[in-house]
Amino acid sequence: MNERLKTLLEESVNSIKEAASLEEAEALRVKILGKKGQLTEMLKSMKDLKPEERKEFGQAANEAKAQIEKSLADTVAMLKDAQKKARFLAETIDVTEPGRTAAPGFKHLVSLTIDETIDFFTAMGYTIAEGPEIDTVHNNFDALNAGPNHPSRDMTDTFYINDNVLLRTQTSDVQARIIASQQPPIRLISPGRVFRCDTPDATHSPMFHQIEGLVVDEDITMADLKGVLDKYAKFLFGSSLATKLRPHHFPFTEPSAEMDVECFKCGGKGCNVCKGSGWIEILGCGMVHPNVLREGGIDTEKYTGFAFGIGVERIAMLRYGIDDMRLLYENDIRFISQFK
Ligand code: DAH
């Protein structure tokens, strides 16, 4: 074989073997076999040879070309195989690796308190009633025996939308709606949001939650009220704690009372939670005022009832030892997740 051809063949095969990537292999193909490639140029120069040399050179050149092409094909096949193996390795999935778990959510203390209260009362046969947060002055005050001069109607305490419509200040408005539309027996609770013109501080918020309770039937007495609410207080704070009713005033109940539970922290001796008294106020209650029943067309000779109102935030704060109501609304996950 011609010396130049031999050298070219050797060099080409060596450099093709060393190609580290498909791009490099392709560049070599162009450099050797391309239109202006080294071997192509050599073949072109054949015309300058003598006719007897030409045949031999032509055969040798074709042989060299075949070897170079084979060497290129081998290298490309090897590089493609390596590339595939590398990809498989990179895409390997470890099926034994534990899955990524989403952090499960949990109930906010306000929702939790409402839900636990719902569970308690529905287990006793109460149904759940809902009312709108925007209600009439009539349902929020007049129908509940809070006459035109009642102090809670004051512009400074209530968010009025106009003369007849307001953001309800209490869930007791649901009592008015139910009494006006249903006949006894009535046995319900109604959780919801209420609104008052208060500047937020440790114990006040312009928006908070209440749970209203209403029972109207034949022969309902104060003993029924006391029995139910005593059970509820024990459910919340502990079965060994005593409760007591303390006289109070609400326009829609007569008699009215507030229920106190023995301090769950000190057991009644007096501490910072109960401010030394040994008792903690937990809710307002009373026998439904006949005026309220009459307003809804219920026969007050036949039926009597009791009602109660629970402050949800207050209960949650007491049970979980929270000293500032604003913490419940700031939605700081570090605070909230302490009660998981
Ligand atoms: N509505 C009262 C309040 O917001 C709470 C209340 C007290 C509701 C006595 C009642 C009740 O149904 O009988 O302060």
XYZ file of C-alpha atoms and ligand atoms in Angstrom:
354
model
C 0.000 0.000 0.000
C 1.122 3.500 -0.813
C 3.024 5.048 2.139
C 0.838 8.138 2.417
C -2.301 6.077 2.351
C -0.949 3.739 5.006
C -0.060 6.597 7.324
C -3.452 8.204 6.846
C -5.207 4.909 7.599
C -3.231 4.331 10.787
C -3.625 7.853 12.066
C -7.320 7.893 11.227
C -8.067 4.591 12.948
C -6.109 5.678 16.036
C -7.815 9.009 16.396
C -11.252 7.462 15.785
C -10.590 4.984 18.607
C -9.828 7.868 20.921
C -12.975 9.863 20.122
C -14.641 10.609 23.441
C -18.027 11.727 22.116
C -20.366 11.324 19.156
C -19.582 14.926 18.178
C -15.874 14.164 18.046
C -16.502 11.031 15.955
C -18.619 13.009 13.511
C -15.932 15.703 13.236
C -13.381 13.015 12.390
C -15.663 11.544 9.728
C -15.928 14.952 8.056
C -12.179 15.513 8.395
C -11.286 12.179 6.744
C -14.190 11.129 4.532
C -16.008 14.425 3.963
C -16.148 16.260 0.616
C -12.842 17.916 1.359
C -11.647 15.152 3.659
C -8.096 13.812 3.691
C -8.969 10.520 1.989
C -11.265 12.214 -0.519
C -8.459 14.602 -1.464
C -6.091 11.658 -1.846
C -8.532 9.911 -4.192
C -8.828 13.059 -6.266
C -5.044 13.104 -6.704
C -5.291 9.630 -8.355
C -5.650 11.276 -11.749
C -2.011 12.362 -11.564
C -0.811 8.748 -11.316
C 0.321 6.604 -14.115
C -2.517 4.326 -15.421
C -0.792 1.112 -14.183
C -0.385 2.550 -10.655
C -3.901 3.929 -10.633
C -5.689 0.577 -10.336
C -3.628 -0.610 -7.425
C -3.965 2.712 -5.599
C -7.700 2.747 -6.200
C -8.102 -0.700 -4.652
C -5.926 0.208 -1.658
C -7.831 3.481 -1.137
C -11.192 1.672 -1.186
C -9.889 -0.825 1.324
C -8.623 1.980 3.564
C -11.988 3.737 3.268
C -13.791 0.553 4.238
C -11.561 0.136 7.300
C -12.040 3.716 8.365
C -15.830 3.430 7.956
C -15.869 0.241 9.982
C -13.770 1.835 12.688
C -16.119 4.844 12.756
C -19.212 2.616 12.961
C -17.665 0.649 15.856
C -16.776 3.783 17.765
C -20.221 5.367 17.220
C -21.941 2.167 18.382
C -19.739 2.057 21.473
C -20.320 5.722 22.296
C -24.100 5.382 21.862
C -24.113 2.383 24.138
C -22.147 4.275 26.787
C -24.512 7.218 26.489
C -27.541 4.953 27.001
C -25.967 3.320 30.032
C -25.209 6.715 31.559
C -28.813 7.808 31.017
C -30.217 4.653 32.598
C -27.975 5.189 35.563
C -29.111 8.804 35.961
C -32.768 7.826 35.695
C -32.595 5.016 38.179
C -35.492 5.097 40.649
C -34.950 3.616 44.061
C -38.305 2.000 44.683
C -37.319 1.213 48.254
C -36.862 4.905 49.145
C -39.575 6.115 51.543
C -42.146 8.438 49.911
C -42.244 12.155 50.505
C -45.148 12.744 52.894
C -47.244 15.907 52.870
C -47.423 17.489 56.339
C -51.056 16.813 57.294
C -53.044 19.841 58.419
C -54.867 20.066 61.732
C -57.770 21.994 63.111
C -57.441 25.525 64.420
C -58.350 25.774 68.105
C -61.501 27.743 67.268
C -62.675 25.064 64.807
C -61.663 22.337 67.223
C -63.674 23.887 70.067
C -66.711 24.321 67.801
C -66.455 20.759 66.471
C -66.089 19.237 69.932
C -69.088 21.230 71.136
C -71.100 20.092 68.110
C -70.163 16.470 68.868
C -71.225 16.874 72.492
C -74.632 18.372 71.734
C -75.498 16.328 68.642
C -74.885 13.214 70.751
C -77.689 14.540 72.992
C -80.029 14.895 70.018
C -79.467 18.567 69.207
C -79.519 19.662 65.577
C -77.348 22.394 64.084
C -78.870 25.633 62.810
C -77.064 28.299 60.827
C -77.829 31.958 60.427
C -76.364 34.734 58.290
C -73.704 37.050 59.687
C -75.571 40.045 58.277
C -78.991 40.166 59.901
C -81.809 42.548 60.675
C -81.915 44.809 63.708
C -85.218 43.087 64.403
C -83.700 39.582 64.714
C -80.614 40.756 66.584
C -82.441 42.997 69.096
C -86.213 43.607 68.907
C -87.321 39.986 68.590
C -84.993 39.170 71.487
C -86.751 41.545 73.848
C -83.929 44.123 73.673
C -86.069 47.257 73.330
C -85.098 50.487 71.565
C -83.196 51.755 74.603
C -81.170 48.667 75.307
C -77.509 49.681 75.718
C -76.144 46.960 73.417
C -77.932 48.638 70.490
C -75.616 51.592 70.834
C -73.917 52.733 67.625
C -70.597 52.464 69.423
C -71.063 48.738 70.123
C -72.684 47.539 66.906
C -71.629 47.644 63.263
C -74.743 49.009 61.554
C -75.078 48.670 57.776
C -78.191 50.861 57.769
C -81.075 51.569 60.171
C -82.477 48.057 59.772
C -79.474 45.886 58.958
C -76.323 45.086 60.953
C -73.492 42.642 61.461
C -74.992 40.434 64.130
C -73.556 41.049 67.594
C -74.599 37.626 68.894
C -75.673 34.219 67.597
C -78.867 34.752 69.615
C -80.325 36.195 66.379
C -80.703 32.568 65.253
C -83.131 32.076 68.169
C -85.358 34.772 66.670
C -85.202 33.179 63.200
C -85.970 29.674 64.484
C -88.744 30.682 66.863
C -90.413 32.642 64.043
C -90.332 29.696 61.670
C -90.618 26.474 63.724
C -92.881 25.036 66.362
C -91.563 23.047 69.337
C -89.993 20.689 70.026
C -86.869 22.715 69.244
C -83.448 21.512 70.303
C -80.520 23.088 68.496
C -77.144 24.687 68.665
C -75.896 27.332 66.265
C -72.190 28.131 65.966
C -71.054 31.204 64.082
C -69.204 34.477 63.819
C -70.346 37.656 65.566
C -69.130 41.243 65.368
C -68.749 44.145 67.765
C -67.037 47.542 67.605
C -64.136 46.556 69.821
C -60.480 47.430 69.471
C -58.459 44.210 69.506
C -56.694 43.523 72.796
C -55.881 40.446 74.866
C -59.550 39.674 75.521
C -61.440 41.536 72.764
C -61.765 41.239 69.012
C -64.173 42.946 66.577
C -64.955 39.450 65.272
C -65.278 36.348 67.390
C -67.293 33.133 67.598
C -70.239 32.068 69.665
C -72.298 28.914 69.947
C -75.954 29.489 70.689
C -78.149 26.842 72.242
C -81.944 26.742 72.261
C -84.382 24.197 73.651
C -88.150 24.750 73.591
C -90.618 22.042 74.510
C -93.291 21.140 77.027
C -92.154 20.997 80.662
C -88.674 22.430 80.105
C -87.363 23.791 83.398
C -84.269 25.362 84.812
C -83.267 21.899 86.051
C -82.951 20.780 82.401
C -80.756 23.784 81.658
C -78.575 23.067 84.634
C -78.252 19.362 83.879
C -77.216 19.877 80.253
C -74.782 22.719 80.881
C -73.224 21.025 83.897
C -72.489 18.002 81.677
C -71.028 20.287 79.019
C -68.753 22.064 81.521
C -67.510 18.720 82.830
C -66.953 17.533 79.242
C -64.800 20.605 78.608
C -62.848 20.944 81.818
C -63.033 17.714 83.775
C -65.677 15.482 85.300
C -64.765 16.188 88.918
C -65.346 19.958 88.732
C -68.441 21.539 90.228
C -70.501 24.177 88.409
C -72.770 26.913 89.690
C -75.287 29.325 88.226
C -74.874 32.970 89.168
C -77.784 35.409 88.596
C -77.248 37.762 85.665
C -79.292 39.759 83.175
C -79.977 39.149 79.495
C -83.016 40.719 77.804
C -84.074 37.457 76.120
C -84.027 35.214 79.205
C -85.796 35.336 82.536
C -84.346 34.315 84.869
C -80.863 34.748 83.419
C -77.606 33.363 84.740
C -73.966 32.904 84.055
C -72.460 29.492 84.591
C -69.178 29.199 86.454
C -67.043 26.097 86.640
C -64.645 25.353 89.469
C -61.154 26.394 88.421
C -59.584 23.473 86.556
C -56.108 24.726 87.395
C -56.293 25.071 91.180
C -59.423 22.993 91.821
C -61.119 25.966 93.489
C -58.409 27.149 95.866
C -57.725 30.345 93.941
C -54.929 31.024 91.424
C -53.968 33.348 88.571
C -56.304 31.614 86.070
C -59.419 32.140 88.221
C -58.077 35.437 89.591
C -58.208 34.076 93.121
C -61.938 33.325 93.130
C -61.742 29.575 92.532
C -64.441 29.897 89.803
C -64.311 30.591 86.075
C -67.208 32.031 84.118
C -67.852 29.997 80.985
C -71.218 30.946 79.474
C -74.465 32.890 79.673
C -77.835 31.180 79.884
C -81.402 31.408 81.097
C -85.053 30.466 80.573
C -86.298 31.894 77.279
C -88.294 35.071 78.003
C -92.010 34.628 77.205
C -91.843 37.792 75.069
C -89.342 36.050 72.764
C -91.553 32.957 72.402
C -94.653 35.087 71.847
C -92.857 37.131 69.173
C -92.481 33.892 67.187
C -96.041 32.758 67.788
C -95.252 30.005 70.281
C -97.885 29.257 72.931
C -96.250 30.276 76.218
C -98.906 28.464 78.261
C -97.852 25.182 76.704
C -94.170 25.632 76.037
C -91.119 26.829 77.914
C -87.470 26.789 76.947
C -83.913 27.506 77.872
C -81.087 29.095 75.929
C -77.392 29.549 76.312
C -74.515 31.353 74.604
C -70.923 30.133 74.605
C -67.912 32.294 73.727
C -65.735 29.986 71.630
C -62.473 31.922 71.936
C -62.908 32.205 75.679
C -63.333 28.439 76.043
C -60.358 27.745 73.758
C -58.151 30.209 75.657
C -59.070 28.689 79.002
C -58.557 25.106 77.890
C -55.245 25.705 76.166
C -53.830 28.312 78.529
C -53.702 31.140 75.966
C -53.473 34.588 77.501
C -53.954 36.754 74.400
C -56.893 36.321 72.018
C -55.016 37.965 69.144
C -52.745 34.910 68.948
C -55.737 32.949 67.652
C -56.029 35.175 64.580
C -52.436 35.944 63.676
C -52.089 32.547 62.003
C -48.482 32.204 63.042
C -47.865 28.541 62.287
C -45.336 28.300 65.137
C -48.051 29.242 67.616
C -50.838 27.189 66.059
C -48.801 24.019 65.620
C -48.100 23.821 69.351
C -51.655 22.515 69.745
C -51.440 19.723 67.150
N -76.017 36.582 73.463
C -75.296 36.674 74.713
C -74.061 37.516 74.522
O -73.659 37.724 73.418
C -74.933 35.312 75.220
C -76.129 34.581 75.704
C -76.507 34.675 77.035
C -76.884 33.809 74.856
C -77.612 34.027 77.507
C -77.983 33.132 75.303
C -78.365 33.249 76.669
O -78.782 32.381 74.545
O -79.498 32.587 77.128
O -73.507 37.958 75.493
